[in-house]
PDB file of C-alpha atoms in Angstrom:
ATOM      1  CA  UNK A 822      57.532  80.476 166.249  1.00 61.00           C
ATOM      2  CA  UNK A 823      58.808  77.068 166.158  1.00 69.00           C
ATOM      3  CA  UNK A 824      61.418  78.766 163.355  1.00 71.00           C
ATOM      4  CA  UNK A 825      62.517  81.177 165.802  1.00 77.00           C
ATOM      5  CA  UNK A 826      65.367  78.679 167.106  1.00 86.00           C
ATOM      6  CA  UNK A 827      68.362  81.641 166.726  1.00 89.00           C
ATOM      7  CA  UNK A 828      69.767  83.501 168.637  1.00 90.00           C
ATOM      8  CA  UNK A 829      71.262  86.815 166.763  1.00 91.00           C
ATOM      9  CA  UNK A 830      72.605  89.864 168.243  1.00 88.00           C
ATOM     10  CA  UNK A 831      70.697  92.641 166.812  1.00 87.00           C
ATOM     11  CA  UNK A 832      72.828  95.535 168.561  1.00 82.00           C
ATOM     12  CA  UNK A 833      75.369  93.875 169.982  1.00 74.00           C
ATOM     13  CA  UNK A 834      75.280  93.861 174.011  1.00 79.00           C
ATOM     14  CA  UNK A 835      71.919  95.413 174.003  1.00 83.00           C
ATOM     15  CA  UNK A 836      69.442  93.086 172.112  1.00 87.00           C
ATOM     16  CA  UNK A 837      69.000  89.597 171.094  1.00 90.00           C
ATOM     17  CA  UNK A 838      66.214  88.224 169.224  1.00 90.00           C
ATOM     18  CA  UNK A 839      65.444  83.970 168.166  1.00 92.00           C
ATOM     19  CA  UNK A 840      65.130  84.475 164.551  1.00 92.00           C
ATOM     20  CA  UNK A 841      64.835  82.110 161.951  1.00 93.00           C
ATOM     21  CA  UNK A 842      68.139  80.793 160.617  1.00 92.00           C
ATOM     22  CA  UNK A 843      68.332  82.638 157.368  1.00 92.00           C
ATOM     23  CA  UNK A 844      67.093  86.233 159.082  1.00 91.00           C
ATOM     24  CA  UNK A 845      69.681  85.538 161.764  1.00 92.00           C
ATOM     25  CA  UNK A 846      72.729  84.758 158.860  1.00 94.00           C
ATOM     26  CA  UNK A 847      71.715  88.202 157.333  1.00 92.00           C
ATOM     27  CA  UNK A 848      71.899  90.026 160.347  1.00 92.00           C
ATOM     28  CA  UNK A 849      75.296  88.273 161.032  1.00 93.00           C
ATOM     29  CA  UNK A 850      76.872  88.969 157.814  1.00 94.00           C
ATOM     30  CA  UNK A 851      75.192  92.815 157.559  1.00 91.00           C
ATOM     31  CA  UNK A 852      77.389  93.046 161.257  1.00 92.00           C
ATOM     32  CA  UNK A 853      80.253  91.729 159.430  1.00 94.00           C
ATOM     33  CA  UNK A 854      80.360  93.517 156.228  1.00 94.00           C
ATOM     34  CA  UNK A 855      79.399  96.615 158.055  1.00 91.00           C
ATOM     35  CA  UNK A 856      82.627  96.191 160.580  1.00 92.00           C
ATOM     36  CA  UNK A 857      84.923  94.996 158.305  1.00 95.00           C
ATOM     37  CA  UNK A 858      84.141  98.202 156.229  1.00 93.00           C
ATOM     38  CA  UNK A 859      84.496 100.780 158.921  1.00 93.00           C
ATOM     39  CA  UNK A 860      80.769 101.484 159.608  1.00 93.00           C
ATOM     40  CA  UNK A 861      80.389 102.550 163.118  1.00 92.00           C
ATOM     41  CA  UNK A 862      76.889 103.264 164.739  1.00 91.00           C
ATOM     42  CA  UNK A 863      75.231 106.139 164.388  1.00 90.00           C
ATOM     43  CA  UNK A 864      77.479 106.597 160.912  1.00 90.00           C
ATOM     44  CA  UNK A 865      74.766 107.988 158.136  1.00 85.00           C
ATOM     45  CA  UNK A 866      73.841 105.022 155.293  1.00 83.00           C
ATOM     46  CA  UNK A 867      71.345 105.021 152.333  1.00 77.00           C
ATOM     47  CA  UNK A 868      69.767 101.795 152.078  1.00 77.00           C
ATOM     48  CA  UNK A 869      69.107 101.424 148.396  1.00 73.00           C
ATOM     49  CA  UNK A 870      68.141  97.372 148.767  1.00 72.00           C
ATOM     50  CA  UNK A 871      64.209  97.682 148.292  1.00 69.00           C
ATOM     51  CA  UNK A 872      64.110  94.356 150.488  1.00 72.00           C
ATOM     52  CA  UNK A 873      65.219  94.645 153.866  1.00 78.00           C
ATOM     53  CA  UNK A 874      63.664  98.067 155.686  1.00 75.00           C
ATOM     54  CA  UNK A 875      65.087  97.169 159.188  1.00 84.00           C
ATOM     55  CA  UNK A 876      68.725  96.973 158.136  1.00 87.00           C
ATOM     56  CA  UNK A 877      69.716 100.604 159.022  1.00 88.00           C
ATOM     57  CA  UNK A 878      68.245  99.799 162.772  1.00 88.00           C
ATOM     58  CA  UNK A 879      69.857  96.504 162.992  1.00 89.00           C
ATOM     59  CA  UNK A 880      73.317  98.638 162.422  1.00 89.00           C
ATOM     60  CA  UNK A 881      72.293 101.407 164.612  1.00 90.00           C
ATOM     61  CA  UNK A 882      72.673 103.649 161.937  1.00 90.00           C
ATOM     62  CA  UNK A 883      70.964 106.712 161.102  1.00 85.00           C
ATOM     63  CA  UNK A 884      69.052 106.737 158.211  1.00 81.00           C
ATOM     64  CA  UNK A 885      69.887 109.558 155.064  1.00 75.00           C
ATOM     65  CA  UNK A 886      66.624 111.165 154.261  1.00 65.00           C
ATOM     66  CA  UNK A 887      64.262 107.839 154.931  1.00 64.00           C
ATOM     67  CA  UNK A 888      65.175 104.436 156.587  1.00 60.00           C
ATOM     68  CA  UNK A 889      64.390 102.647 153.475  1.00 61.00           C
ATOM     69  CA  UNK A 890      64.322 103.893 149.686  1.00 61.00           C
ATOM     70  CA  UNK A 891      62.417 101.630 147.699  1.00 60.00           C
ATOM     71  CA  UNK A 892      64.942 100.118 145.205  1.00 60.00           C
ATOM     72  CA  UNK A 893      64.414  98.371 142.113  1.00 63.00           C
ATOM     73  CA  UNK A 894      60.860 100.377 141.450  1.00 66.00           C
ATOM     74  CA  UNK A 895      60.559 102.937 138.468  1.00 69.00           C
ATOM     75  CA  UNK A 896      59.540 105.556 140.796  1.00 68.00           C
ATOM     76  CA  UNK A 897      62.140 104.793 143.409  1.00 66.00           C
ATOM     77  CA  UNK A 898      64.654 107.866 142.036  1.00 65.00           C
ATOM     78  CA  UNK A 899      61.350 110.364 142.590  1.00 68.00           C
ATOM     79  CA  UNK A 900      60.751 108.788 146.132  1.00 66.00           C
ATOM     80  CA  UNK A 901      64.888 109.253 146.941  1.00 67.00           C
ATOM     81  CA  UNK A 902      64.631 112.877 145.663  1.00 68.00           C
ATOM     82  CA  UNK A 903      62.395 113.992 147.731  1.00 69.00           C
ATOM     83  CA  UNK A 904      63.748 112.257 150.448  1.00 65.00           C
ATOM     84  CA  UNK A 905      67.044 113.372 149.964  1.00 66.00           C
ATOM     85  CA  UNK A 906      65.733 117.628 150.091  1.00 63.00           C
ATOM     86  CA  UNK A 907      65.867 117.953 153.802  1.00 60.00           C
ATOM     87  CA  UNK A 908      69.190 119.748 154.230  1.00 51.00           C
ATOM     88  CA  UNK A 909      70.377 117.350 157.046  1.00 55.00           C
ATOM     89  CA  UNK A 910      70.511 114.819 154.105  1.00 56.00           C
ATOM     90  CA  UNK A 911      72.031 116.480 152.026  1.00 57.00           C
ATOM     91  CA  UNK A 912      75.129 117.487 154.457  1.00 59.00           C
ATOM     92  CA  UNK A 913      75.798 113.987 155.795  1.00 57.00           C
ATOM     93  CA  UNK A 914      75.681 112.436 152.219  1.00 54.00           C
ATOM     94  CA  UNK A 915      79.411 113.033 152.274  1.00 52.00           C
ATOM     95  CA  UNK A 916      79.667 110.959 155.370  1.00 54.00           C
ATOM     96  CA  UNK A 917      77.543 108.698 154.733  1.00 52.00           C
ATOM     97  CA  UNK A 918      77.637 104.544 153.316  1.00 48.00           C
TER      98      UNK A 918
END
């Protein structure tokens, strides 16, 4: 807890959370890179990082398929597949980051 010193907006104007300095830059920059690329929330993204499965909620964005695939595994294309079936997936893959 004593870590927990700072403050970071995790959707902006509706929750704020003391996080540790380094989980607090990442959220920051994921806001940043996010904005400065046109993401708006509720916009459909494929997280593909393997390392960070509360990303998609900190952008309040809606997850393709799952909220998380699990990158960098051998069986992470399997795991994506399958994912990836429902049709709803499949439509907003077009639309989606």
């Amino acid at each position: 807890m004593r870590l927990q010193m700072d403050a970071v907006d995790i959707l902006p104007g509706r929750s704020r959370l003391f996080l540790p300095e380094e989980t607090a830059a990442y959220i920051r920059k994921l806001h940043e890179i996010s904005a400065a690329n046109g993401f708006r929330a509720g916009d459909p993204v494929l997280d593909l990082t393997g390392s960070s499965p509360g990303s998609l909620y900190v952008m309040d964005a809606r997850p393709l398929g799952v909220a998380w695939a699990l990158g960098g595994i051998q069986e992470a294309p399997i795991f994506l597949a399958a994912a990836l079936d429902e049709e709803h997936a499949r439509r907003s893959l077009h639309r989606g980051f």
